[in-house]
Amino acid sequence: MMKKYFLLAFSLLFGLSQSQIIRKYSNEFLNIGAGARGLAMGGAVITNQDDVYSPMWNPAGLMSIERDWQGAAMHAEYFESIAKYDYLAYAKVLEEGVFGVSVVRLGVDNILNTTQMIDSEGNIDYDKITKFSQSDYAAILSYAFRPGGNPKLDVGVNAKIVYRNVGKFANGYGFGFDVGAIYKADNGWKFGGMVRDITTTVNFWTINQKELSTVVNGEEFNPAPKDKLELTMPKLNVGASKLFEINSSVYVLPEAGINVDFAKTASLISTDFASISPYAGAELGYQKMIFVRLGINRFQSITDIEDLKRKVSFQPSAGLGIRYRGLTLDYAITNSGIGGSNFYSNFFSLKLDMGAFRND
């Protein structure tokens, strides 16, 4: 019965996509990731994010939470504090699996609204300049389990509810699903994958024609687009990792994989059907208390605006972490890596593991 409804939903959304607008980068705020650990490792945590931050990378990772509950929070600011990103999450171990709920916000506040600055006769009135905010919100419900009780296979599902607001001009509501899995081989290797927006994520937009358009001397400027249905195509992230113990106190955990967008982008390998970009990262841990992390991802082929030559850009990242009993504080720093950009962003995240507290 579950399979029947899944196929019905997929067919319905596929049919809608034939007549509605499809975006390559819609709802991109959900692809930023959460948790400074994963960001410091360049997103190389598809197989090894084993805590409450898992829903943003691979919900199957929630199954690594063995007892009680975890809570987490993260704050970051982009482009010299113009954009602010916040994440809150909670995960609880149940009898047959792990349930999680996450809340995400990405917002830009105090944007100048000049659409009404010119009146109908062409006069400029600066007193009519106002301010507005543009914010993206998402609530994510997650559930992870082991099919048939198989200890080698973890599976997770995200159900996403999205609300996007552009001041008084427009707002959109959406929903979508993610599915992920992690397989643990006998030789210590882990293989994992996550399909984001597996049925495509749908956003229903409502446009405020009056607020967005301006009429001067009977002629309309800034004509507002019509209400529309926006679809986000699926994305695939796959990776492999293995933990290597240097001695009883030190370990290294590397992961490598590929990100696949089912659209033509600036990735190194790009076709009309799909675009592929590699990623890699590693964590060095000491007594499971102090962590050093490095990562690299988002390889792109771009054109230099000075000499018009094609070159490869990428996004490097690094970070640190410290854990004491059930409390973990992580830090990451990264830049866009596009065109030599120097827009570095700092990420701080905090995790409370109540199970570890009580076990200690």
mmCIF file of C-alpha atoms in Angstrom:
data_model
loop_
_atom_site.group_PDB
_atom_site.id
_atom_site.type_symbol
_atom_site.label_atom_id
_atom_site.label_comp_id
_atom_site.label_asym_id
_atom_site.label_seq_id
_atom_site.Cartn_x
_atom_site.Cartn_y
_atom_site.Cartn_z
ATOM 1 C CA MET A 1 0.000 0.000 0.000
ATOM 2 C CA MET A 2 2.842 2.395 0.903
ATOM 3 C CA LYS A 3 4.516 1.724 -2.439
ATOM 4 C CA LYS A 4 1.251 2.410 -4.277
ATOM 5 C CA TYR A 5 0.862 5.842 -2.683
ATOM 6 C CA PHE A 6 4.514 6.687 -3.296
ATOM 7 C CA LEU A 7 4.186 5.903 -7.006
ATOM 8 C CA LEU A 8 0.966 7.902 -7.203
ATOM 9 C CA ALA A 9 2.630 10.938 -5.609
ATOM 10 C CA PHE A 10 5.641 10.630 -7.889
ATOM 11 C CA SER A 11 3.435 10.385 -11.003
ATOM 12 C CA LEU A 12 1.402 13.407 -9.951
ATOM 13 C CA LEU A 13 4.461 15.558 -9.331
ATOM 14 C CA PHE A 14 6.114 14.382 -12.552
ATOM 15 C CA GLY A 15 3.011 15.366 -14.477
ATOM 16 C CA LEU A 16 2.958 18.803 -12.882
ATOM 17 C CA SER A 17 6.596 19.329 -13.775
ATOM 18 C CA GLN A 18 5.771 19.104 -17.459
ATOM 19 C CA SER A 19 3.711 22.299 -17.350
ATOM 20 C CA GLN A 20 5.152 24.284 -14.433
ATOM 21 C CA ILE A 21 8.427 26.098 -13.852
ATOM 22 C CA ILE A 22 11.400 23.964 -12.760
ATOM 23 C CA ARG A 23 14.251 25.623 -10.822
ATOM 24 C CA LYS A 24 17.849 24.463 -10.562
ATOM 25 C CA TYR A 25 18.447 26.299 -7.308
ATOM 26 C CA SER A 26 15.052 26.535 -5.622
ATOM 27 C CA ASN A 27 15.079 26.062 -1.824
ATOM 28 C CA GLU A 28 18.880 26.186 -1.801
ATOM 29 C CA PHE A 29 18.866 27.200 1.859
ATOM 30 C CA LEU A 30 18.104 23.543 2.644
ATOM 31 C CA ASN A 31 21.313 22.469 0.885
ATOM 32 C CA ILE A 32 23.641 24.595 3.037
ATOM 33 C CA GLY A 33 23.825 21.917 5.689
ATOM 34 C CA ALA A 34 23.814 22.225 9.456
ATOM 35 C CA GLY A 35 26.359 21.545 12.153
ATOM 36 C CA ALA A 36 29.860 23.019 12.035
ATOM 37 C CA ARG A 37 31.344 19.512 11.910
ATOM 38 C CA GLY A 38 29.801 18.677 8.543
ATOM 39 C CA LEU A 39 30.500 22.129 7.131
ATOM 40 C CA ALA A 40 34.153 21.979 8.198
ATOM 41 C CA MET A 41 34.501 18.634 6.409
ATOM 42 C CA GLY A 42 33.068 20.003 3.159
ATOM 43 C CA GLY A 43 29.869 18.013 3.511
ATOM 44 C CA ALA A 44 31.863 14.766 3.662
ATOM 45 C CA VAL A 45 29.547 13.329 6.309
ATOM 46 C CA ILE A 46 26.986 11.448 4.209
ATOM 47 C CA THR A 47 28.055 8.191 5.890
ATOM 48 C CA ASN A 48 29.364 9.410 9.248
ATOM 49 C CA GLN A 49 27.117 12.190 10.609
ATOM 50 C CA ASP A 50 25.829 10.178 13.545
ATOM 51 C CA ASP A 51 23.817 12.660 15.582
ATOM 52 C CA VAL A 52 20.948 15.140 15.676
ATOM 53 C CA TYR A 53 22.434 17.082 12.715
ATOM 54 C CA SER A 54 21.951 14.054 10.437
ATOM 55 C CA PRO A 55 18.649 15.151 8.800
ATOM 56 C CA MET A 56 20.471 17.890 6.860
ATOM 57 C CA TRP A 57 23.064 15.432 5.507
ATOM 58 C CA ASN A 58 21.527 11.968 5.624
ATOM 59 C CA PRO A 59 18.581 11.169 7.945
ATOM 60 C CA ALA A 60 19.734 7.541 8.200
ATOM 61 C CA GLY A 61 22.501 8.786 10.508
ATOM 62 C CA LEU A 62 19.945 9.319 13.264
ATOM 63 C CA MET A 63 20.080 5.566 13.947
ATOM 64 C CA SER A 64 23.510 6.054 15.515
ATOM 65 C CA ILE A 65 21.842 7.817 18.452
ATOM 66 C CA GLU A 66 21.635 4.893 20.844
ATOM 67 C CA ARG A 67 19.816 6.236 23.901
ATOM 68 C CA ASP A 68 17.706 9.067 25.291
ATOM 69 C CA TRP A 69 17.697 12.306 23.244
ATOM 70 C CA GLN A 70 19.875 14.968 21.632
ATOM 71 C CA GLY A 71 19.364 18.683 21.019
ATOM 72 C CA ALA A 72 21.355 21.048 18.795
ATOM 73 C CA ALA A 73 21.585 24.671 17.683
ATOM 74 C CA MET A 74 23.650 26.517 15.080
ATOM 75 C CA HIS A 75 24.028 30.148 14.040
ATOM 76 C CA ALA A 76 25.916 31.563 11.068
ATOM 77 C CA GLU A 77 26.148 34.867 9.211
ATOM 78 C CA TYR A 78 26.941 35.347 5.530
ATOM 79 C CA PHE A 79 28.292 38.261 3.509
ATOM 80 C CA GLU A 80 29.446 40.388 6.437
ATOM 81 C CA SER A 81 26.339 39.615 8.525
ATOM 82 C CA ILE A 82 23.850 40.578 5.797
ATOM 83 C CA ALA A 83 22.265 37.106 5.775
ATOM 84 C CA LYS A 84 21.658 35.089 8.934
ATOM 85 C CA TYR A 85 21.212 31.329 9.123
ATOM 86 C CA ASP A 86 19.814 29.485 12.155
ATOM 87 C CA TYR A 87 19.128 25.832 12.880
ATOM 88 C CA LEU A 88 17.467 24.090 15.841
ATOM 89 C CA ALA A 89 16.966 20.346 16.160
ATOM 90 C CA TYR A 90 15.828 17.604 18.520
ATOM 91 C CA ALA A 91 16.070 13.822 18.194
ATOM 92 C CA LYS A 92 14.577 11.118 20.406
ATOM 93 C CA VAL A 93 15.270 7.388 20.491
ATOM 94 C CA LEU A 94 12.072 5.325 20.147
ATOM 95 C CA GLU A 95 11.460 1.606 20.475
ATOM 96 C CA GLU A 96 11.915 0.813 16.763
ATOM 97 C CA GLY A 97 13.851 3.821 15.505
ATOM 98 C CA VAL A 98 14.784 7.461 16.050
ATOM 99 C CA PHE A 99 12.505 10.458 15.518
ATOM 100 C CA GLY A 100 13.803 13.959 14.820
ATOM 101 C CA VAL A 101 12.451 17.442 14.224
ATOM 102 C CA SER A 102 14.470 20.341 12.807
ATOM 103 C CA VAL A 103 13.727 24.011 12.138
ATOM 104 C CA VAL A 104 15.727 26.106 9.656
ATOM 105 C CA ARG A 105 15.708 29.843 8.883
ATOM 106 C CA LEU A 106 17.735 31.868 6.395
ATOM 107 C CA GLY A 107 16.887 35.571 6.343
ATOM 108 C CA VAL A 108 17.971 38.986 5.112
ATOM 109 C CA ASP A 109 16.453 41.896 7.056
ATOM 110 C CA ASN A 110 16.114 45.652 6.492
ATOM 111 C CA ILE A 111 16.036 45.539 2.683
ATOM 112 C CA LEU A 112 15.060 48.896 1.139
ATOM 113 C CA ASN A 113 11.733 48.885 -0.695
ATOM 114 C CA THR A 114 11.747 51.560 -3.418
ATOM 115 C CA THR A 115 8.818 50.270 -5.496
ATOM 116 C CA GLN A 116 6.502 53.053 -4.281
ATOM 117 C CA MET A 117 9.117 55.836 -4.317
ATOM 118 C CA ILE A 118 7.737 57.274 -7.590
ATOM 119 C CA ASP A 119 4.091 58.305 -7.549
ATOM 120 C CA SER A 120 1.614 58.012 -10.415
ATOM 121 C CA GLU A 121 2.686 61.410 -11.822
ATOM 122 C CA GLY A 122 6.398 60.629 -11.837
ATOM 123 C CA ASN A 123 7.348 62.534 -8.676
ATOM 124 C CA ILE A 124 10.013 61.079 -6.369
ATOM 125 C CA ASP A 125 9.082 60.853 -2.701
ATOM 126 C CA TYR A 126 11.855 59.425 -0.516
ATOM 127 C CA ASP A 127 9.478 59.219 2.447
ATOM 128 C CA LYS A 128 7.788 56.300 0.691
ATOM 129 C CA ILE A 129 10.918 54.159 0.963
ATOM 130 C CA THR A 130 10.258 51.387 3.473
ATOM 131 C CA LYS A 131 12.080 48.261 4.613
ATOM 132 C CA PHE A 132 11.211 44.588 4.405
ATOM 133 C CA SER A 133 12.694 41.170 5.143
ATOM 134 C CA GLN A 134 13.209 38.143 2.941
ATOM 135 C CA SER A 135 13.125 34.892 4.911
ATOM 136 C CA ASP A 136 13.085 31.179 4.163
ATOM 137 C CA TYR A 137 11.765 28.730 6.771
ATOM 138 C CA ALA A 138 11.552 24.957 6.896
ATOM 139 C CA ALA A 139 10.305 22.406 9.393
ATOM 140 C CA ILE A 140 11.722 18.914 8.896
ATOM 141 C CA LEU A 141 10.270 15.771 10.448
ATOM 142 C CA SER A 142 12.664 12.815 10.302
ATOM 143 C CA TYR A 143 12.499 9.130 11.096
ATOM 144 C CA ALA A 144 15.285 6.545 10.912
ATOM 145 C CA PHE A 145 14.998 2.764 11.258
ATOM 146 C CA ARG A 146 16.606 -0.573 10.362
ATOM 147 C CA PRO A 147 14.537 -2.520 7.801
ATOM 148 C CA GLY A 148 13.856 -5.983 9.145
ATOM 149 C CA GLY A 149 16.137 -5.249 12.092
ATOM 150 C CA ASN A 150 19.218 -5.554 9.850
ATOM 151 C CA PRO A 151 22.130 -4.073 11.907
ATOM 152 C CA LYS A 152 24.145 -3.356 8.750
ATOM 153 C CA LEU A 153 21.548 -1.111 7.075
ATOM 154 C CA ASP A 154 20.125 2.182 8.353
ATOM 155 C CA VAL A 155 17.387 4.037 6.453
ATOM 156 C CA GLY A 156 16.008 7.514 7.077
ATOM 157 C CA VAL A 157 13.252 9.738 5.679
ATOM 158 C CA ASN A 158 12.686 13.509 5.887
ATOM 159 C CA ALA A 159 9.298 15.174 5.384
ATOM 160 C CA LYS A 160 9.821 18.906 4.733
ATOM 161 C CA ILE A 161 7.387 21.786 5.056
ATOM 162 C CA VAL A 162 8.684 25.038 3.554
ATOM 163 C CA TYR A 163 7.542 28.646 3.933
ATOM 164 C CA ARG A 164 9.257 31.433 1.970
ATOM 165 C CA ASN A 165 8.415 35.099 2.383
ATOM 166 C CA VAL A 166 9.517 38.199 0.454
ATOM 167 C CA GLY A 167 8.026 40.993 2.545
ATOM 168 C CA LYS A 168 4.603 42.065 1.293
ATOM 169 C CA PHE A 169 5.528 41.119 -2.260
ATOM 170 C CA ALA A 170 5.258 37.342 -2.320
ATOM 171 C CA ASN A 171 5.097 34.223 -0.202
ATOM 172 C CA GLY A 172 5.272 30.556 -0.973
ATOM 173 C CA TYR A 173 4.403 27.281 0.730
ATOM 174 C CA GLY A 174 5.965 23.978 -0.173
ATOM 175 C CA PHE A 175 6.536 20.364 0.786
ATOM 176 C CA GLY A 176 8.913 17.588 -0.157
ATOM 177 C CA PHE A 177 10.699 14.415 0.930
ATOM 178 C CA ASP A 178 14.275 13.153 1.290
ATOM 179 C CA VAL A 179 15.399 9.531 1.603
ATOM 180 C CA GLY A 180 18.784 8.298 2.801
ATOM 181 C CA ALA A 181 20.569 5.054 3.641
ATOM 182 C CA ILE A 182 23.852 3.891 5.185
ATOM 183 C CA TYR A 183 25.340 0.406 4.733
ATOM 184 C CA LYS A 184 28.031 -0.811 7.174
ATOM 185 C CA ALA A 185 30.313 -3.456 5.674
ATOM 186 C CA ASP A 186 32.128 -6.096 7.722
ATOM 187 C CA ASN A 187 35.547 -4.615 6.838
ATOM 188 C CA GLY A 188 34.722 -1.268 8.498
ATOM 189 C CA TRP A 189 33.764 0.665 5.379
ATOM 190 C CA LYS A 190 30.537 2.634 5.315
ATOM 191 C CA PHE A 191 28.637 3.442 2.133
ATOM 192 C CA GLY A 192 25.816 5.949 2.107
ATOM 193 C CA GLY A 193 23.556 8.016 -0.068
ATOM 194 C CA MET A 194 20.811 10.594 0.193
ATOM 195 C CA VAL A 195 18.290 11.651 -2.430
ATOM 196 C CA ARG A 196 17.030 15.141 -1.691
ATOM 197 C CA ASP A 197 13.602 16.165 -2.978
ATOM 198 C CA ILE A 198 13.034 12.616 -4.181
ATOM 199 C CA THR A 199 9.523 13.368 -5.492
ATOM 200 C CA THR A 200 10.572 16.929 -6.382
ATOM 201 C CA THR A 201 9.769 19.623 -3.822
ATOM 202 C CA VAL A 202 6.767 21.780 -4.678
ATOM 203 C CA ASN A 203 6.427 25.485 -3.816
ATOM 204 C CA PHE A 204 3.111 27.272 -4.359
ATOM 205 C CA TRP A 205 3.810 31.015 -4.793
ATOM 206 C CA THR A 206 1.369 33.898 -4.320
ATOM 207 C CA ILE A 207 2.391 37.271 -5.783
ATOM 208 C CA ASN A 208 1.093 40.624 -4.519
ATOM 209 C CA GLN A 209 0.544 42.472 -7.796
ATOM 210 C CA LYS A 210 -0.292 45.800 -6.135
ATOM 211 C CA GLU A 211 2.778 45.955 -3.905
ATOM 212 C CA LEU A 212 5.271 44.842 -6.528
ATOM 213 C CA SER A 213 4.175 46.940 -9.510
ATOM 214 C CA THR A 214 4.443 50.701 -10.009
ATOM 215 C CA VAL A 215 2.266 52.762 -12.365
ATOM 216 C CA VAL A 216 3.690 56.075 -13.632
ATOM 217 C CA ASN A 217 1.731 58.234 -16.061
ATOM 218 C CA GLY A 218 -0.485 55.308 -16.871
ATOM 219 C CA GLU A 219 2.433 52.968 -17.676
ATOM 220 C CA GLU A 220 3.260 49.964 -15.509
ATOM 221 C CA PHE A 221 6.841 49.502 -14.322
ATOM 222 C CA ASN A 222 8.192 46.410 -12.540
ATOM 223 C CA PRO A 223 5.287 44.270 -13.782
ATOM 224 C CA ALA A 224 4.689 41.511 -11.260
ATOM 225 C CA PRO A 225 4.876 37.877 -12.398
ATOM 226 C CA LYS A 226 1.797 35.738 -12.070
ATOM 227 C CA ASP A 227 1.262 33.234 -9.272
ATOM 228 C CA LYS A 228 3.104 30.032 -10.074
ATOM 229 C CA LEU A 229 3.970 26.515 -9.035
ATOM 230 C CA GLU A 230 7.719 26.008 -8.589
ATOM 231 C CA LEU A 231 9.405 22.603 -8.595
ATOM 232 C CA THR A 232 12.804 21.659 -7.194
ATOM 233 C CA MET A 233 14.468 18.747 -8.962
ATOM 234 C CA PRO A 234 16.088 15.870 -7.007
ATOM 235 C CA LYS A 235 19.736 15.857 -5.918
ATOM 236 C CA LEU A 236 21.845 12.817 -5.070
ATOM 237 C CA ASN A 237 24.738 12.698 -2.578
ATOM 238 C CA VAL A 238 26.746 9.478 -2.207
ATOM 239 C CA GLY A 239 29.907 8.729 -0.263
ATOM 240 C CA ALA A 240 32.160 6.169 1.399
ATOM 241 C CA SER A 241 34.196 6.372 4.595
ATOM 242 C CA LYS A 242 36.276 4.302 6.974
ATOM 243 C CA LEU A 243 37.697 5.009 10.423
ATOM 244 C CA PHE A 244 41.434 4.371 10.842
ATOM 245 C CA GLU A 245 42.793 4.076 14.393
ATOM 246 C CA ILE A 246 46.343 5.415 14.636
ATOM 247 C CA ASN A 247 46.627 4.315 18.268
ATOM 248 C CA SER A 248 44.379 4.009 21.298
ATOM 249 C CA SER A 249 43.922 7.796 21.464
ATOM 250 C CA VAL A 250 44.077 9.059 17.862
ATOM 251 C CA TYR A 251 41.959 8.232 14.832
ATOM 252 C CA VAL A 252 41.439 9.582 11.311
ATOM 253 C CA LEU A 253 38.045 9.454 9.599
ATOM 254 C CA PRO A 254 38.106 10.358 5.868
ATOM 255 C CA GLU A 255 35.175 10.387 3.465
ATOM 256 C CA ALA A 256 34.924 11.016 -0.270
ATOM 257 C CA GLY A 257 32.032 11.002 -2.690
ATOM 258 C CA ILE A 258 30.084 12.856 -5.350
ATOM 259 C CA ASN A 259 27.159 15.252 -5.475
ATOM 260 C CA VAL A 260 24.783 14.873 -8.414
ATOM 261 C CA ASP A 261 22.339 17.574 -9.552
ATOM 262 C CA PHE A 262 19.749 16.428 -12.067
ATOM 263 C CA ALA A 263 20.133 19.641 -14.054
ATOM 264 C CA LYS A 264 22.838 21.392 -16.064
ATOM 265 C CA THR A 265 25.059 23.487 -13.752
ATOM 266 C CA ALA A 266 28.648 24.775 -13.638
ATOM 267 C CA SER A 267 29.948 21.506 -12.134
ATOM 268 C CA LEU A 268 33.090 19.870 -13.533
ATOM 269 C CA ILE A 269 31.004 17.201 -15.274
ATOM 270 C CA SER A 270 27.836 18.754 -16.633
ATOM 271 C CA THR A 271 25.212 17.482 -19.083
ATOM 272 C CA ASP A 272 21.597 18.337 -19.771
ATOM 273 C CA PHE A 273 20.561 15.335 -17.664
ATOM 274 C CA ALA A 274 22.899 15.630 -14.655
ATOM 275 C CA SER A 275 25.908 17.459 -13.243
ATOM 276 C CA ILE A 276 28.515 15.776 -11.031
ATOM 277 C CA SER A 277 30.934 17.312 -8.534
ATOM 278 C CA PRO A 278 33.291 15.456 -6.141
ATOM 279 C CA TYR A 279 33.865 16.205 -2.470
ATOM 280 C CA ALA A 280 36.242 15.006 0.240
ATOM 281 C CA GLY A 281 36.897 15.639 3.900
ATOM 282 C CA ALA A 282 38.496 14.187 7.005
ATOM 283 C CA GLU A 283 38.365 14.380 10.772
ATOM 284 C CA LEU A 284 41.328 13.854 13.122
ATOM 285 C CA GLY A 285 40.197 12.981 16.640
ATOM 286 C CA TYR A 286 42.066 12.752 19.923
ATOM 287 C CA GLN A 287 40.454 10.674 22.696
ATOM 288 C CA LYS A 288 37.099 11.535 21.183
ATOM 289 C CA MET A 289 37.409 14.914 22.874
ATOM 290 C CA ILE A 290 39.353 17.205 20.511
ATOM 291 C CA PHE A 291 38.791 17.282 16.744
ATOM 292 C CA VAL A 292 40.476 18.900 13.740
ATOM 293 C CA ARG A 293 38.651 18.872 10.405
ATOM 294 C CA LEU A 294 39.318 19.738 6.762
ATOM 295 C CA GLY A 295 37.171 19.537 3.648
ATOM 296 C CA ILE A 296 36.829 20.519 0.013
ATOM 297 C CA ASN A 297 33.810 20.511 -2.305
ATOM 298 C CA ARG A 298 31.767 22.471 -4.877
ATOM 299 C CA PHE A 299 34.225 22.079 -7.722
ATOM 300 C CA GLN A 300 33.069 24.257 -10.612
ATOM 301 C CA SER A 301 34.268 25.246 -14.062
ATOM 302 C CA ILE A 302 34.038 29.030 -14.383
ATOM 303 C CA THR A 303 35.200 31.778 -16.747
ATOM 304 C CA ASP A 304 37.649 34.342 -15.372
ATOM 305 C CA ILE A 305 36.212 37.818 -16.044
ATOM 306 C CA GLU A 306 39.703 39.268 -16.630
ATOM 307 C CA ASP A 307 41.281 36.919 -19.171
ATOM 308 C CA LEU A 308 38.080 35.040 -20.166
ATOM 309 C CA LYS A 309 39.813 31.704 -19.582
ATOM 310 C CA ARG A 310 38.107 28.707 -18.070
ATOM 311 C CA LYS A 311 39.361 27.588 -14.688
ATOM 312 C CA VAL A 312 38.361 25.345 -11.803
ATOM 313 C CA SER A 313 37.087 26.824 -8.547
ATOM 314 C CA PHE A 314 36.312 25.009 -5.322
ATOM 315 C CA GLN A 315 35.180 25.619 -1.753
ATOM 316 C CA PRO A 316 37.703 24.790 0.999
ATOM 317 C CA SER A 317 36.705 24.442 4.633
ATOM 318 C CA ALA A 318 38.223 23.750 8.039
ATOM 319 C CA GLY A 319 37.189 23.600 11.647
ATOM 320 C CA LEU A 320 37.698 22.483 15.224
ATOM 321 C CA GLY A 321 35.604 20.710 17.815
ATOM 322 C CA ILE A 322 35.705 19.968 21.520
ATOM 323 C CA ARG A 323 33.581 17.516 23.471
ATOM 324 C CA TYR A 324 33.142 17.217 27.224
ATOM 325 C CA ARG A 325 30.821 14.490 28.432
ATOM 326 C CA GLY A 326 27.580 15.087 26.526
ATOM 327 C CA LEU A 327 28.282 18.643 25.387
ATOM 328 C CA THR A 328 29.982 19.337 22.045
ATOM 329 C CA LEU A 329 31.000 22.717 20.623
ATOM 330 C CA ASP A 330 32.078 22.866 16.964
ATOM 331 C CA TYR A 331 33.458 25.647 14.781
ATOM 332 C CA ALA A 332 33.889 25.861 11.000
ATOM 333 C CA ILE A 333 35.144 28.438 8.527
ATOM 334 C CA THR A 334 34.604 28.339 4.780
ATOM 335 C CA ASN A 335 34.369 30.600 1.744
ATOM 336 C CA SER A 336 32.477 30.362 -1.516
ATOM 337 C CA GLY A 337 35.580 29.618 -3.609
ATOM 338 C CA ILE A 338 33.911 31.266 -6.610
ATOM 339 C CA GLY A 339 36.073 33.617 -8.609
ATOM 340 C CA GLY A 340 38.557 34.005 -5.764
ATOM 341 C CA SER A 341 35.871 35.306 -3.412
ATOM 342 C CA ASN A 342 37.028 36.307 0.069
ATOM 343 C CA PHE A 343 33.614 36.067 1.687
ATOM 344 C CA TYR A 344 34.500 33.803 4.584
ATOM 345 C CA SER A 345 31.695 32.647 6.872
ATOM 346 C CA ASN A 346 31.995 31.463 10.461
ATOM 347 C CA PHE A 347 29.796 28.701 11.832
ATOM 348 C CA PHE A 348 29.271 27.770 15.466
ATOM 349 C CA SER A 349 27.159 24.829 16.545
ATOM 350 C CA LEU A 350 26.315 23.274 19.879
ATOM 351 C CA LYS A 351 25.060 19.773 20.665
ATOM 352 C CA LEU A 352 23.679 18.333 23.879
ATOM 353 C CA ASP A 353 23.637 14.529 24.124
ATOM 354 C CA MET A 354 21.563 13.622 27.164
ATOM 355 C CA GLY A 355 22.323 9.939 26.720
ATOM 356 C CA ALA A 356 26.056 10.594 27.082
ATOM 357 C CA PHE A 357 25.471 12.714 30.179
ATOM 358 C CA ARG A 358 23.508 9.998 31.904
ATOM 359 C CA ASN A 359 25.906 7.284 30.822
ATOM 360 C CA ASP A 360 28.843 9.202 32.314
#
